[in-house]
Every structure is written in structure tokens, then in C-alpha cells.
XYZ file of C-alpha atoms in Angstrom:
96
model
C 6.590 -3.565 -22.888
C 7.101 -4.808 -26.381
C 5.604 -2.110 -29.171
C 4.196 -5.173 -30.947
C 1.728 -5.573 -28.689
C -2.369 -4.740 -29.350
C -4.005 -3.884 -26.124
C -7.489 -4.862 -25.776
C -10.225 -3.095 -23.609
C -10.627 -5.027 -20.416
C -8.132 -7.643 -21.262
C -5.822 -7.439 -18.233
C -9.277 -7.416 -16.103
C -10.230 -11.008 -17.585
C -6.488 -12.294 -17.159
C -6.538 -10.953 -13.543
C -9.714 -12.523 -12.747
C -8.618 -15.917 -14.079
C -4.993 -15.568 -12.228
C -6.580 -14.809 -8.882
C -9.418 -17.522 -8.973
C -11.611 -15.501 -6.230
C -8.827 -14.399 -3.394
C -9.336 -10.829 -1.978
C -6.089 -10.100 -1.451
C -2.585 -9.606 -3.348
C 0.461 -11.017 -1.373
C 3.661 -8.724 -1.308
C 5.536 -8.769 -4.779
C 2.926 -10.677 -6.244
C 1.654 -7.696 -8.277
C 5.131 -7.370 -9.449
C 5.049 -10.859 -10.831
C 1.760 -10.593 -12.721
C 3.013 -7.479 -14.435
C 5.748 -9.399 -15.676
C 4.290 -12.210 -16.737
C 1.397 -10.440 -18.236
C 4.009 -7.709 -19.769
C 1.804 -4.625 -17.913
C 3.110 -2.381 -15.557
C 2.826 -2.572 -11.986
C 0.985 0.446 -11.575
C -1.994 -0.875 -14.465
C -2.100 -4.252 -12.492
C -2.651 -2.677 -9.146
C -5.182 -0.231 -10.313
C -7.277 -3.301 -12.123
C -6.757 -5.104 -8.842
C -8.351 -2.284 -6.885
C -11.276 -2.094 -9.192
C -11.651 -5.587 -9.043
C -11.935 -4.918 -4.988
C -8.837 -6.950 -4.560
C -6.594 -5.587 -1.829
C -3.094 -5.141 -2.601
C -1.758 -3.653 0.602
C -1.744 -5.355 3.941
C -4.137 -3.868 6.492
C -1.859 -1.708 8.957
C -1.319 -3.651 12.368
C -2.623 -1.422 15.138
C 0.652 0.069 16.881
C 0.981 1.377 20.398
C 2.259 4.429 22.036
C 6.017 4.232 22.722
C 5.752 6.784 25.534
C 2.410 5.361 27.066
C 1.868 2.584 25.411
C -1.842 3.756 24.132
C -3.140 1.767 21.151
C -3.069 4.284 18.309
C -2.962 4.358 14.779
C 0.493 4.164 12.512
C 2.662 7.765 13.343
C 6.363 7.999 12.264
C 7.117 9.576 15.807
C 5.355 6.660 17.146
C 3.893 8.956 20.101
C 0.364 9.558 20.376
C -0.725 13.202 20.199
C -0.693 14.295 24.084
C 3.029 12.166 24.276
C 4.385 14.091 21.449
C 3.157 17.271 22.791
C 4.707 16.592 25.858
C 7.989 15.889 24.399
C 8.126 19.055 22.762
C 8.468 21.090 25.363
C 11.438 21.401 27.474
C 11.801 21.945 31.028
C 14.465 24.764 32.103
C 16.053 25.622 34.935
C 16.949 29.460 35.987
C 20.451 29.806 37.171
C 19.280 32.769 39.515
């Protein structure tokens, strides 16, 4: 950011409203492009967009469990709770 720039309260909000033209979602990478054009940080653009009610993240796609196929919310393990519990236990066979 340039050190000569004078910040005016609400300036970014007004600029963003004009650039978005009533849209309710920012596409991937669009906030970064706007930040570069307007000489603001990406985080500040995200904050103001969120205040305006603009979605800055695409909605999460529903996933299905890799163990049983049941629909579920996103998890790193990609297993539902019951499949995760099943996979946590190991069956051992006694040699005697």
C-alpha cells in the first residue's frame, strides 16, 4: 500500500458496492484482484464484503462417507462418526 494514500471512512464500502453491482457472491480470486486494484489488503476487502452480505466463500458441497456412503458434512477423514469408530478398533486373534 502506498504511504501517501489518505483513508476516508467508508471509501472501500462505496467502491465495493459499485464494483459488485448487486451481486451476492465473490468468485474465487476476485477479492484478491479487487484488493490489488484498489490498493487495499485482501483481508480488508473480505471484511467489508462480509459486512455487505456478500459471500466470499463458495458453499461447501455435501460429501458422502467413504465407508458406508451415507451423506455427511465435510470432514478430513471422509468417514462418518460410526465408520470412524469402527476403523479405530483393531481385531486381534489370539495365537493360543
